[in-house]
Short mmCIF file of C-alpha atoms in Angstrom, two decimals:
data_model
loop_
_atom_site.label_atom_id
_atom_site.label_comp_id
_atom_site.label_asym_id
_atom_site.label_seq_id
_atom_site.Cartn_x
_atom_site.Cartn_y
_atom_site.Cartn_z
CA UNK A 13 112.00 -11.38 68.42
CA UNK A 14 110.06 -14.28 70.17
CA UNK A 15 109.30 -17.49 68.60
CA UNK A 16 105.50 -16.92 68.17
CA UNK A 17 105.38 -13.78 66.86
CA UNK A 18 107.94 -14.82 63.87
CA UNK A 19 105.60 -17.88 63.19
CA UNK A 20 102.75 -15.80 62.91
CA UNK A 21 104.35 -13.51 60.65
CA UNK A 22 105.44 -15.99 58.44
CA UNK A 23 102.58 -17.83 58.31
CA UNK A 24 100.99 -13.68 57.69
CA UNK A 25 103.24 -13.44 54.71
CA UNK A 26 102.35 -16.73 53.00
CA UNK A 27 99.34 -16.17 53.23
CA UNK A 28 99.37 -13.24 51.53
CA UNK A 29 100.28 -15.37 47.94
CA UNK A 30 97.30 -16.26 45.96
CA UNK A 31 96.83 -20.21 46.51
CA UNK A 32 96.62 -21.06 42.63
CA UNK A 33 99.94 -20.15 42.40
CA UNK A 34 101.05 -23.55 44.27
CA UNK A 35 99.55 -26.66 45.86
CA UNK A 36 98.52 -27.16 49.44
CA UNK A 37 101.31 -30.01 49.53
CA UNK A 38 104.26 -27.50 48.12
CA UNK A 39 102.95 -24.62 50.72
CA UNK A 40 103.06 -27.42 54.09
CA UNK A 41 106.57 -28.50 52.39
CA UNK A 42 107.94 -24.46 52.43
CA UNK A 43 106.20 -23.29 56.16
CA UNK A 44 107.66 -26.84 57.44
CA UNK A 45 111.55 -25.37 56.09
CA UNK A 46 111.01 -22.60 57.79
CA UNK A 47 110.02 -23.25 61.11
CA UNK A 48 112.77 -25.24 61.20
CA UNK A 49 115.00 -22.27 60.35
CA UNK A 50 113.52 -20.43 62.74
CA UNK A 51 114.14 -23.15 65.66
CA UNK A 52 117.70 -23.20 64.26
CA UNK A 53 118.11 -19.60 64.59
CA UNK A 54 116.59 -19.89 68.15
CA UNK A 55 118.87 -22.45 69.03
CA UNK A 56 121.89 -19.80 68.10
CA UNK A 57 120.76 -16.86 70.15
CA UNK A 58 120.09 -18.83 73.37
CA UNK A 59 124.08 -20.20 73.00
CA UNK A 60 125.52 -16.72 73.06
CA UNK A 61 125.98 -14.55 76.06
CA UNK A 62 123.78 -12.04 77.43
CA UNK A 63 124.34 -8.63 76.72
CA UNK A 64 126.06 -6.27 78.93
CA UNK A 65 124.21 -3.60 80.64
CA UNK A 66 124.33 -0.09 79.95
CA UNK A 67 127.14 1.57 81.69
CA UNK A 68 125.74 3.53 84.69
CA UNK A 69 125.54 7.27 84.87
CA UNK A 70 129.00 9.04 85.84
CA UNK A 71 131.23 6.28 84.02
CA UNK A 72 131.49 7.98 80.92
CA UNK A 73 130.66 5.09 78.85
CA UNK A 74 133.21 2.39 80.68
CA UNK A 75 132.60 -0.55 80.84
CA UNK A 76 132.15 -2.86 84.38
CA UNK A 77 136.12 -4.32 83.23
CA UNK A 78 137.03 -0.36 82.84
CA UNK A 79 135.77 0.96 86.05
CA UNK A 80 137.12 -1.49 87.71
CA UNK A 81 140.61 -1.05 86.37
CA UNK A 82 139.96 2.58 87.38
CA UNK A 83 139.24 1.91 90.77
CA UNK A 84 141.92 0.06 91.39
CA UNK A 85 144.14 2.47 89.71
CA UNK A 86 143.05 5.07 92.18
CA UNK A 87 143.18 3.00 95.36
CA UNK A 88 147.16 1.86 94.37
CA UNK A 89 147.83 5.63 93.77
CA UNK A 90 146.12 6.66 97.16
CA UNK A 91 148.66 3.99 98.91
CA UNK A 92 151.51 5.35 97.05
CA UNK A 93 150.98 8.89 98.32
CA UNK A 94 149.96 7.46 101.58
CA UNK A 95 153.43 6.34 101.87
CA UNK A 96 155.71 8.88 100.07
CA UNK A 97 154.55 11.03 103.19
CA UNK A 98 155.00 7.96 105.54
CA UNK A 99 158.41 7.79 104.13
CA UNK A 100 159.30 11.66 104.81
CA UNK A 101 159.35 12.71 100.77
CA UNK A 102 156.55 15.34 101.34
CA UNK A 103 158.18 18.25 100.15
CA UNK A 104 161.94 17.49 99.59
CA UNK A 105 163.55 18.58 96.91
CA UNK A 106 167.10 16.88 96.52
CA UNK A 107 169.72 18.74 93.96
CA UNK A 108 173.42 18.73 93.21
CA UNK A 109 176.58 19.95 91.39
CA UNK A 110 179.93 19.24 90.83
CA UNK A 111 182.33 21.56 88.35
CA UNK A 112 185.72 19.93 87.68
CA UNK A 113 188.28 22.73 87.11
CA UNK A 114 191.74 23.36 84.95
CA UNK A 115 193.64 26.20 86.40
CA UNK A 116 197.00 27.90 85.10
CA UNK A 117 198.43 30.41 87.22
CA UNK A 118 201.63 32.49 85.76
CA UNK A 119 203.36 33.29 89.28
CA UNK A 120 202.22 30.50 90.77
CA UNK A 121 204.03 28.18 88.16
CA UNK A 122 201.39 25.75 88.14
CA UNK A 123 198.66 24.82 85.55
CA UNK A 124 196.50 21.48 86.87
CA UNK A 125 193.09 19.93 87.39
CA UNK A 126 191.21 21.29 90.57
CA UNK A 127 188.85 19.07 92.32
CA UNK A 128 188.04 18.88 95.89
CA UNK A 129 191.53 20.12 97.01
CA UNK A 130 190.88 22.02 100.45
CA UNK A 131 194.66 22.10 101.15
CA UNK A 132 194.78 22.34 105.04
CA UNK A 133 191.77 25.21 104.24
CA UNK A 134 193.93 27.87 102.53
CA UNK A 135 192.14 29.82 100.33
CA UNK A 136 192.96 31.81 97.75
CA UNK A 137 191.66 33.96 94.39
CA UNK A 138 192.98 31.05 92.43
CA UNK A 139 191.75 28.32 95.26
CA UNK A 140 188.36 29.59 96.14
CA UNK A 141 184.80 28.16 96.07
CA UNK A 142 185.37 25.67 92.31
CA UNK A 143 186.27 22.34 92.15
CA UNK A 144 183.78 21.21 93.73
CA UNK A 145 181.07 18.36 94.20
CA UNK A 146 177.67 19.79 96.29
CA UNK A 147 174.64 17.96 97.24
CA UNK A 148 171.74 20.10 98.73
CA UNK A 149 168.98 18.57 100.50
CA UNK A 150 165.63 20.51 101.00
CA UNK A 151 162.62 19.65 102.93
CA UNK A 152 159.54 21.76 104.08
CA UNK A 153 157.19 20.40 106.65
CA UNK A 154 153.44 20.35 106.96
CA UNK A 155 154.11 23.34 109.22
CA UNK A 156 156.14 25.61 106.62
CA UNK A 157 159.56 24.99 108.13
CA UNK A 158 162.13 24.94 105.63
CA UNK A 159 165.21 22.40 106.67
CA UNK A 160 168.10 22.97 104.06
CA UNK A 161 171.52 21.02 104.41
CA UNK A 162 174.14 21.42 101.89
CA UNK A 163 177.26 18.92 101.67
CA UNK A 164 180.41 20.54 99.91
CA UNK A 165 183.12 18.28 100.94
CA UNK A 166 186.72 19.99 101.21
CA UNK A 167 185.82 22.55 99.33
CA UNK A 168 182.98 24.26 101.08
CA UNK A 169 182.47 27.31 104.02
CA UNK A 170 183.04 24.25 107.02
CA UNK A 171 186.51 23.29 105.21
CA UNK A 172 187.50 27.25 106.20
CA UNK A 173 185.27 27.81 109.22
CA UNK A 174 185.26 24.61 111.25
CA UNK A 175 188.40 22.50 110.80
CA UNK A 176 187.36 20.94 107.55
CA UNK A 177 183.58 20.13 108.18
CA UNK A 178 181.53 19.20 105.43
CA UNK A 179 179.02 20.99 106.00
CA UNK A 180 178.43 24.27 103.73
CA UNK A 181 174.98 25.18 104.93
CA UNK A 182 173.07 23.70 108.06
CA UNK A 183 170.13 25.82 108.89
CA UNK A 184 166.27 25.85 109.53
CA UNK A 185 163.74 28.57 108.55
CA UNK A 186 160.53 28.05 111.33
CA UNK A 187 157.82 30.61 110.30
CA UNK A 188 156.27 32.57 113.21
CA UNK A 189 153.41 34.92 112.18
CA UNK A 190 153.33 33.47 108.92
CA UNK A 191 155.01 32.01 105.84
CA UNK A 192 156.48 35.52 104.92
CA UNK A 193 157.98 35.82 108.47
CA UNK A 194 160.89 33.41 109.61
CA UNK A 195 163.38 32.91 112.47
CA UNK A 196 166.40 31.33 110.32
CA UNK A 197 169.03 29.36 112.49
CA UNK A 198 172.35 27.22 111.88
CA UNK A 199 174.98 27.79 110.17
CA UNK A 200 174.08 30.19 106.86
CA UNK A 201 176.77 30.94 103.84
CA UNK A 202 177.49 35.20 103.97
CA UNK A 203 174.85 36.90 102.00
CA UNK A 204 177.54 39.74 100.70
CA UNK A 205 177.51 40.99 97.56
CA UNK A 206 176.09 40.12 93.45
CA UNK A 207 178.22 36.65 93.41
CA UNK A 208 177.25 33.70 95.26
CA UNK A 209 179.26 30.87 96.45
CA UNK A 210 178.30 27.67 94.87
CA UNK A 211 179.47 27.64 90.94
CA UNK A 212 176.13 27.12 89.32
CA UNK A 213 174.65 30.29 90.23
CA UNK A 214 178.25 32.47 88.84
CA UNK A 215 178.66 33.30 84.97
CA UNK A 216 183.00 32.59 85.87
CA UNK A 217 185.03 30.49 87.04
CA UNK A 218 186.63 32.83 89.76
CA UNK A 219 185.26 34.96 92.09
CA UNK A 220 185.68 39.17 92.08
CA UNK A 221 188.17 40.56 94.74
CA UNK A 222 185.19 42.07 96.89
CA UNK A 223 183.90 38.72 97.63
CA UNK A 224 187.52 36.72 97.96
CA UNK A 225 188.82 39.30 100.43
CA UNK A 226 186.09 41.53 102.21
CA UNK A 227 183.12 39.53 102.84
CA UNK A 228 182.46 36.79 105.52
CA UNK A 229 182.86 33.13 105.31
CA UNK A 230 179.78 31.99 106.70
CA UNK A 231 177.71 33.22 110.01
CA UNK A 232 176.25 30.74 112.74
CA UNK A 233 173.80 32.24 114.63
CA UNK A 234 169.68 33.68 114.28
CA UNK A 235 168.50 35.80 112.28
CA UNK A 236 164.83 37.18 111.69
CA UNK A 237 163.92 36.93 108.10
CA UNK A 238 160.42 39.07 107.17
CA UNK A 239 159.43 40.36 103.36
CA UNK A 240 157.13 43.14 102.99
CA UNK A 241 155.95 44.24 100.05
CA UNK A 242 159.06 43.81 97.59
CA UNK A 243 161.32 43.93 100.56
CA UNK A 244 163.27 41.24 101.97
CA UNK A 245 164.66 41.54 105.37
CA UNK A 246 167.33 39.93 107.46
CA UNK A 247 169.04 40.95 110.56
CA UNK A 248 170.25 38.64 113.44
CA UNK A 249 173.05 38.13 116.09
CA UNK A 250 175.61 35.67 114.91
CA UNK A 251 179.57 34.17 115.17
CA UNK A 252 181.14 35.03 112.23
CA UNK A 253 183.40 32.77 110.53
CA UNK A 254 183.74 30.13 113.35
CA UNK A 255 181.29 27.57 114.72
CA UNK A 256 182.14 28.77 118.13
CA UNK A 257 183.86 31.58 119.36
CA UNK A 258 186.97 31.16 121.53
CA UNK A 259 186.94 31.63 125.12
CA UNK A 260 187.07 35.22 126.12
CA UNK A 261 185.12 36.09 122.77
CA UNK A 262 181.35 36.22 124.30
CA UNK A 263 179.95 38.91 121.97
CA UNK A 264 177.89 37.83 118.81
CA UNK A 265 178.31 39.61 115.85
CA UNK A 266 175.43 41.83 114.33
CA UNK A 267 174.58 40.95 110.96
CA UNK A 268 171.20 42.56 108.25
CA UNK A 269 170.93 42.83 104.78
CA UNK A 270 167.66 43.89 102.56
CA UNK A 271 166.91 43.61 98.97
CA UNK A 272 164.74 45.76 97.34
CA UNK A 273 163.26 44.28 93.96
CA UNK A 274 162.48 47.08 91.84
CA UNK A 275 160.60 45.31 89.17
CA UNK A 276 160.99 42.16 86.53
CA UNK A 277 163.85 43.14 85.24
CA UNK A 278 166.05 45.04 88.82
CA UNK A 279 166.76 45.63 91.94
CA UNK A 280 169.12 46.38 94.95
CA UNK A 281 170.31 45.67 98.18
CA UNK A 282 172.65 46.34 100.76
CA UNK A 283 174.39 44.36 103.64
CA UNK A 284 176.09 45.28 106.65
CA UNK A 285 178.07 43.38 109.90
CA UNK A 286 179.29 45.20 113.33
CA UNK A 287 181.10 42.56 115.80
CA UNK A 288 184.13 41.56 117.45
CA UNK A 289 186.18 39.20 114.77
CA UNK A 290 188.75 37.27 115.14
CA UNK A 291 191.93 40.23 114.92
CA UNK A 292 195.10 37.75 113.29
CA UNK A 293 197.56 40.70 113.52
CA UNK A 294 197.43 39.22 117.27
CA UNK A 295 198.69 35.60 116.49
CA UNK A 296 202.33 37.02 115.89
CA UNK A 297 204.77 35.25 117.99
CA UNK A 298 208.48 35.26 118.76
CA UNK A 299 210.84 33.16 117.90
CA UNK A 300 210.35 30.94 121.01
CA UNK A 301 206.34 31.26 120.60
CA UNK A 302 205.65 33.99 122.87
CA UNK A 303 202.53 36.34 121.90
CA UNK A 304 204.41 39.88 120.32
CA UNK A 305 200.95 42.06 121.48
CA UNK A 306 199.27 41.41 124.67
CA UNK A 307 196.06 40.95 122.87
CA UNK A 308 196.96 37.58 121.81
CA UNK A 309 194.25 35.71 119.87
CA UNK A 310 191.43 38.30 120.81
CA UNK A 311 188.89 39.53 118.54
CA UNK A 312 188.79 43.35 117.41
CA UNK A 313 185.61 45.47 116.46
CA UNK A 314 184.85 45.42 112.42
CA UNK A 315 182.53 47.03 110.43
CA UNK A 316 181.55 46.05 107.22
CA UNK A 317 179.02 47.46 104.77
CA UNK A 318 177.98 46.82 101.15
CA UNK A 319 175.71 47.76 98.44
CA UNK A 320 174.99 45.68 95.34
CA UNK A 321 171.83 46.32 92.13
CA UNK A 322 171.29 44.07 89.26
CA UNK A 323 170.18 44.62 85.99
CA UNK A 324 168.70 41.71 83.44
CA UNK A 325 166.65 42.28 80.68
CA UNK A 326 166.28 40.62 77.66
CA UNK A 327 170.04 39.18 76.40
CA UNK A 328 171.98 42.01 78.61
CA UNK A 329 173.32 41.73 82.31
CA UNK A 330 174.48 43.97 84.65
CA UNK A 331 176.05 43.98 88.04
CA UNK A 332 177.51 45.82 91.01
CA UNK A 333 178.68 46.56 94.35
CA UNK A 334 180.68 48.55 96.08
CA UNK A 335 182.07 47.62 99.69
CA UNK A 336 183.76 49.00 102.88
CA UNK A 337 185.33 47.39 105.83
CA UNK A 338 187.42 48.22 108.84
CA UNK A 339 188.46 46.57 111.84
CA UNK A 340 190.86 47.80 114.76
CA UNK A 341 194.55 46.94 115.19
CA UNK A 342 194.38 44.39 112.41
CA UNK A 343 196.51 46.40 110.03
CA UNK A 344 199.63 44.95 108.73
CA UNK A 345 202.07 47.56 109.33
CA UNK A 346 202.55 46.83 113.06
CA UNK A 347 205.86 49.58 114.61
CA UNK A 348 205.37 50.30 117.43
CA UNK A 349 202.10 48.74 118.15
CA UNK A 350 199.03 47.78 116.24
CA UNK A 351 197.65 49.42 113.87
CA UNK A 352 193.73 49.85 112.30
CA UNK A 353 193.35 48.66 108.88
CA UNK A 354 190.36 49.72 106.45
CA UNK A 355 189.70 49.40 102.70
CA UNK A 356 187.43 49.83 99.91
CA UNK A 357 186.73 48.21 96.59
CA UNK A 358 183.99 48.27 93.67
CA UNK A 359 183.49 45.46 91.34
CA UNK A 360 181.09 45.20 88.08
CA UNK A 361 180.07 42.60 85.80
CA UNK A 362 178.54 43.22 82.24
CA UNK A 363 177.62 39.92 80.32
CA UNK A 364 175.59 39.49 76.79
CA UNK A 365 173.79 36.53 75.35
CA UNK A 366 176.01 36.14 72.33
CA UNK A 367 173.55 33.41 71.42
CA UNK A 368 170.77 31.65 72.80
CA UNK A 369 173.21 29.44 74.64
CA UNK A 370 176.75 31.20 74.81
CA UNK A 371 177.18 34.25 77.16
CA UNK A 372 180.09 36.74 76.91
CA UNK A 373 180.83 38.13 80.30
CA UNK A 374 183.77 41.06 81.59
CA UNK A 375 184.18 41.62 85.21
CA UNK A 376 186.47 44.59 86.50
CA UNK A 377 187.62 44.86 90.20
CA UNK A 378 189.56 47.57 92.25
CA UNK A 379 190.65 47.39 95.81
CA UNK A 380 191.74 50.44 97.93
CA UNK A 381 194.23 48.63 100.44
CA UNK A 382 196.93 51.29 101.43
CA UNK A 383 196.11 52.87 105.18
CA UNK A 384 199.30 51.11 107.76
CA UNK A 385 200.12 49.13 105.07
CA UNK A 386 197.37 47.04 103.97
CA UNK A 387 195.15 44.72 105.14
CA UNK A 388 191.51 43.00 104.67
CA UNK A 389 189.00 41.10 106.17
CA UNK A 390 191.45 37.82 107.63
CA UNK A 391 194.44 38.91 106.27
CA UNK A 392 196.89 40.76 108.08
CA UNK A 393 199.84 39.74 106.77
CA UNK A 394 201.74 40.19 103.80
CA UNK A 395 200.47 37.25 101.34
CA UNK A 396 202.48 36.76 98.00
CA UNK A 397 199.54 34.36 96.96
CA UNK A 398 196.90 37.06 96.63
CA UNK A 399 198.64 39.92 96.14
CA UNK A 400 197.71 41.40 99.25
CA UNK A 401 200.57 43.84 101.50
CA UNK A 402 203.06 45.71 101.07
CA UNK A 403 205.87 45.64 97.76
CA UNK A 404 208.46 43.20 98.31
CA UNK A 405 211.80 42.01 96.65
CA UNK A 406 214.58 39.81 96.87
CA UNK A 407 218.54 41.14 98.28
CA UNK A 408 221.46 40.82 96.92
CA UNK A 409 221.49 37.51 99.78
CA UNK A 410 218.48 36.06 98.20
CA UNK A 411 215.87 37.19 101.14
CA UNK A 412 212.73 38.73 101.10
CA UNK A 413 213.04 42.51 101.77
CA UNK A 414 210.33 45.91 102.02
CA UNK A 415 210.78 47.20 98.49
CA UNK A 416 209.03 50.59 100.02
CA UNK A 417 207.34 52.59 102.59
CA UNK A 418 206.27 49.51 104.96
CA UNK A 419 203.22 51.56 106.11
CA UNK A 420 202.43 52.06 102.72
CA UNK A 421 200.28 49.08 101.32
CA UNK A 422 198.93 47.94 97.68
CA UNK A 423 196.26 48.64 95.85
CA UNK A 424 194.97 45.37 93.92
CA UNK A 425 192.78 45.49 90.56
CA UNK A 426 191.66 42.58 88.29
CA UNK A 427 190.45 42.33 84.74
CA UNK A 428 188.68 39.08 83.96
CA UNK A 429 186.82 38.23 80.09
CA UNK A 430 185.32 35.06 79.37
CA UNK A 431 182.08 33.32 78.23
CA UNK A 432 179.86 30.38 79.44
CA UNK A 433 178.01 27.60 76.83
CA UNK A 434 174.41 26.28 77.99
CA UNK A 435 175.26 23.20 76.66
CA UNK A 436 171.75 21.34 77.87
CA UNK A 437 169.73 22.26 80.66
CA UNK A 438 171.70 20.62 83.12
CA UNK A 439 175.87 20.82 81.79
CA UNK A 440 177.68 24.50 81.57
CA UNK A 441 180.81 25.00 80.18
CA UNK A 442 183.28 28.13 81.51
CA UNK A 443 186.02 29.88 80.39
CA UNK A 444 188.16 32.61 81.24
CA UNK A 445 191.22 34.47 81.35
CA UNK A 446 192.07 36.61 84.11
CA UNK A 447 194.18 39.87 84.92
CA UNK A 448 195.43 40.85 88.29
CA UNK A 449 197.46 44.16 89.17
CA UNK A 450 198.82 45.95 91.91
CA UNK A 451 200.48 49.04 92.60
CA UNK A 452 203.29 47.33 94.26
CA UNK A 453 205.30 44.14 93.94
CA UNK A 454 203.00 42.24 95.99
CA UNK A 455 202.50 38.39 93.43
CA UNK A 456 205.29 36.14 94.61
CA UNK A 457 207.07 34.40 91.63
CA UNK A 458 207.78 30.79 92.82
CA UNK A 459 209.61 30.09 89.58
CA UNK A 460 212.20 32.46 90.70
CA UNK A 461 211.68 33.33 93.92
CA UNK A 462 210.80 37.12 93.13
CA UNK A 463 207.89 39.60 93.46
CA UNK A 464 205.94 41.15 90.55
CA UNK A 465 203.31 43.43 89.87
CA UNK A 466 201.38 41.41 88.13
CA UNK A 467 200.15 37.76 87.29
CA UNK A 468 198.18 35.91 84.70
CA UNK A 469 195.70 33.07 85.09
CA UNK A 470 193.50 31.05 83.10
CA UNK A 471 190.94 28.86 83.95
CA UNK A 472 188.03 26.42 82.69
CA UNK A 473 185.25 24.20 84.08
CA UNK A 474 182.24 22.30 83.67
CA UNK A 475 179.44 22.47 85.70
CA UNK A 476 176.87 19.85 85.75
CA UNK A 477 173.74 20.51 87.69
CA UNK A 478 170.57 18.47 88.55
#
């Protein structure tokens, strides 16, 4: 209110009094108090500061010191995005795993701690993809091509396929028509069957016979990747288990599998390969190192096909697949000249949320293995390790001996029960015990030295995931 109008009110409301009621002298005395009150008061609003404006429209009631902030808040995040792409973080996704492992195998005589042991690349059911430490890197460009490497020292596919490598997976997806439509290249991990190869994806510790001893390592090649509908397709030409094929071998490999997903809770697939691979019946030499078959280190025509479904619904899973392979002169039982091998084998898995964070899980796996005495997809040979050949025993001398018909191989079957524990999001804990049969004398007993039907293992891990 301005000076002059509060005078004149004042002056309005003394006015107002009657004048008996007090002298002229005691009125001047009063109006003379308060105009000074007033000029005091004055005095008081002039010192403070001026008020601020009204924020303007669109700042939701901020203030100048709010807006501001804002502003600047905006401008720092702009720079930070600005140089997360400058820096190459646009779309990569960086994970990992590693799943120390106990093992105790009965016929093995050994029960230890398993962790990044390649062992000059022998594999085996008891030595296969655990124990391991993984990092996968994945990046997608502004483009849509999809760059995935995957580091599994020791114990991954380059440990077996490329003189210890490190590299599991190397291999870039470039879309061509569009997203859905890809030309895949590098070196990929086999595609076979229900299980995969890294631990974090498997309910147990081992893997079933089907995908130890008839499916691929890994391929290096292209392939043309498409989905239509609620198909996925793959097919391409490829090297199969080898970064390079040896000289001589200038063939690739033919390589497809689809999956067919049926709905939320199914679905189904099916895999094939139909190449030259390398034949190691051939690498038998004499006792002065001279190739037994003329076909020395040459690869052989295999075929290999393989259907698989899934089933997960609610706290109830289901899996299968059933596989077939041959390949020519790669037989074990070699008289008179080589001989073709070919198999078969089914494997299922059945697990049930027990509760909301343990899993019960049975596996069951057969093996047909008996045409010219046995032999699977690498292994031509008699191997006491895996239970793969013919029956064997020990003479009255102490030395290995046929136990049987040499052209006569065994069939192999496992039984494995166990559970997992979600212990958090990113730690699972595994346990099993496993079964393996055969209908010959084919697991060497290193205790003793002889063969049995049979063997026993047991085996536990962790598996810690981010």
């Amino acid at each position: 209110m301005k000076p002059v109008r509060l005078t004149a009110l004042v002056l309005a409301i003394g006015a107002a009094f009657p004048a008996a009621a007090q002298s002229n002298e005691d009125l001047l005395k009063e109006l003379r108090a308060l105009r000074d009150r007033v000029t005091e008061l004055e005095k008081k609003l002039a010192a403070q500061p001026a008020a601020a404006p009204a924020p303007q429209a669109g700042q939701w009631g901020m203030t100048p010191e709010q807006a501001q902030e804002l502003a600047r808040i905006g401008t720092k995040t702009e720079a930070l995005q600005d140089n997360f792409e400058a820096q190459g973080f646009k779309g990569l996704k960086i994970t990992g795993q590693i799943d120390p492992t106990w093992i105790y195998n009965r016929r093995a005589n050994d029960a230890s701690f398993v962790l990044l042991n390649r062992e000059d690349g022998r594999y085996t059911y008891d030595n296969s993809y655990f124990g391991m430490a993984v990092l996968d890197i994945l990046k997608e460009t502004e483009s849509g091509t999809i760059w995935h490497l995957t580091l599994a020292p020791e114990r991954g596919t380059g440990a077996l396929i490329n003189g210890g490598s490190i590299i599991h997976e190397a291999s870039v997806a470039i879309p061509l028509e569009d997203l859905q439509t890809r030309l895949w290249v590098g070196q990929i991990p086999d595609w076979t069957g229900y299980e995969i190869t890294l631990p974090a994806g498997n309910k147990l510790v081992t893997h079933n016979l089907l995908f130890d001893f008839m499916a691929p390592t890994a391929y290096t090649g292209a392939v043309y990747m498409t989905t239509v509908g609620k198909w996925q397709l793959k097919g391409g030409l490829a090297n199969v288990n080898t970064a390079r094929n040896s000289s001589g071998n200038k063939t690739p490999s033919l390589i497809f599998r689809a999956d067919y997903a049926k709905g939320e809770f199914s679905g189904f697939g099916f895999s094939g390969l139909h190449g030259k691979l390398h034949n190691y019946a051939t690498d038998d030499t004499d006792a002065d190192g001279n190739a037994v078959f003329s076909d020395q280190g040459r690869n052989t025509l295999a075929t290999l096909l393989e259907a698989d479904a899934y089933f997960v619904r609610g706290d109830l899973s289901l899996f299968g697949q059933l596989s077939y392979g041959q390949q020519k002169k790669a037989a074990i039982y070699r008289e008179n000249g080589l001989r073709d091998a070919r198999w078969w084998g089914l494997s299922t898995t059945a697990a049930y949320k027990l509760t909301p964070r343990m899993e019960g899980v049975v596996r069951a796996d057969y093996v047909y293995n008996r045409k010219n005495g046995g032999g699977l997809l690498g292994y031509s040979s008699d191997d006491g390790a895996n239970g793969i050949g013919r029956g064997l025993a020990l003479d009255a001398d102490g030395n290995v001996v046929l136990a049987g018909d040499p052209s006569k191989g065994a069939n192999r079957y496992a039984l494995t029960v166990g559970a997992n524990y979600r212990y958090d999001e990113n730690t699972l804990f595994k346990l099993e015990y496993r079964y393996d049969g055969a209908t010959q004398a084919v697991f060497e007993d290193l205790k003793d030295g002889g063969y049995s039907k049979n063997n026993h293992l047991l085996g536990a891990s962790v598996v810690v995931s981010f």
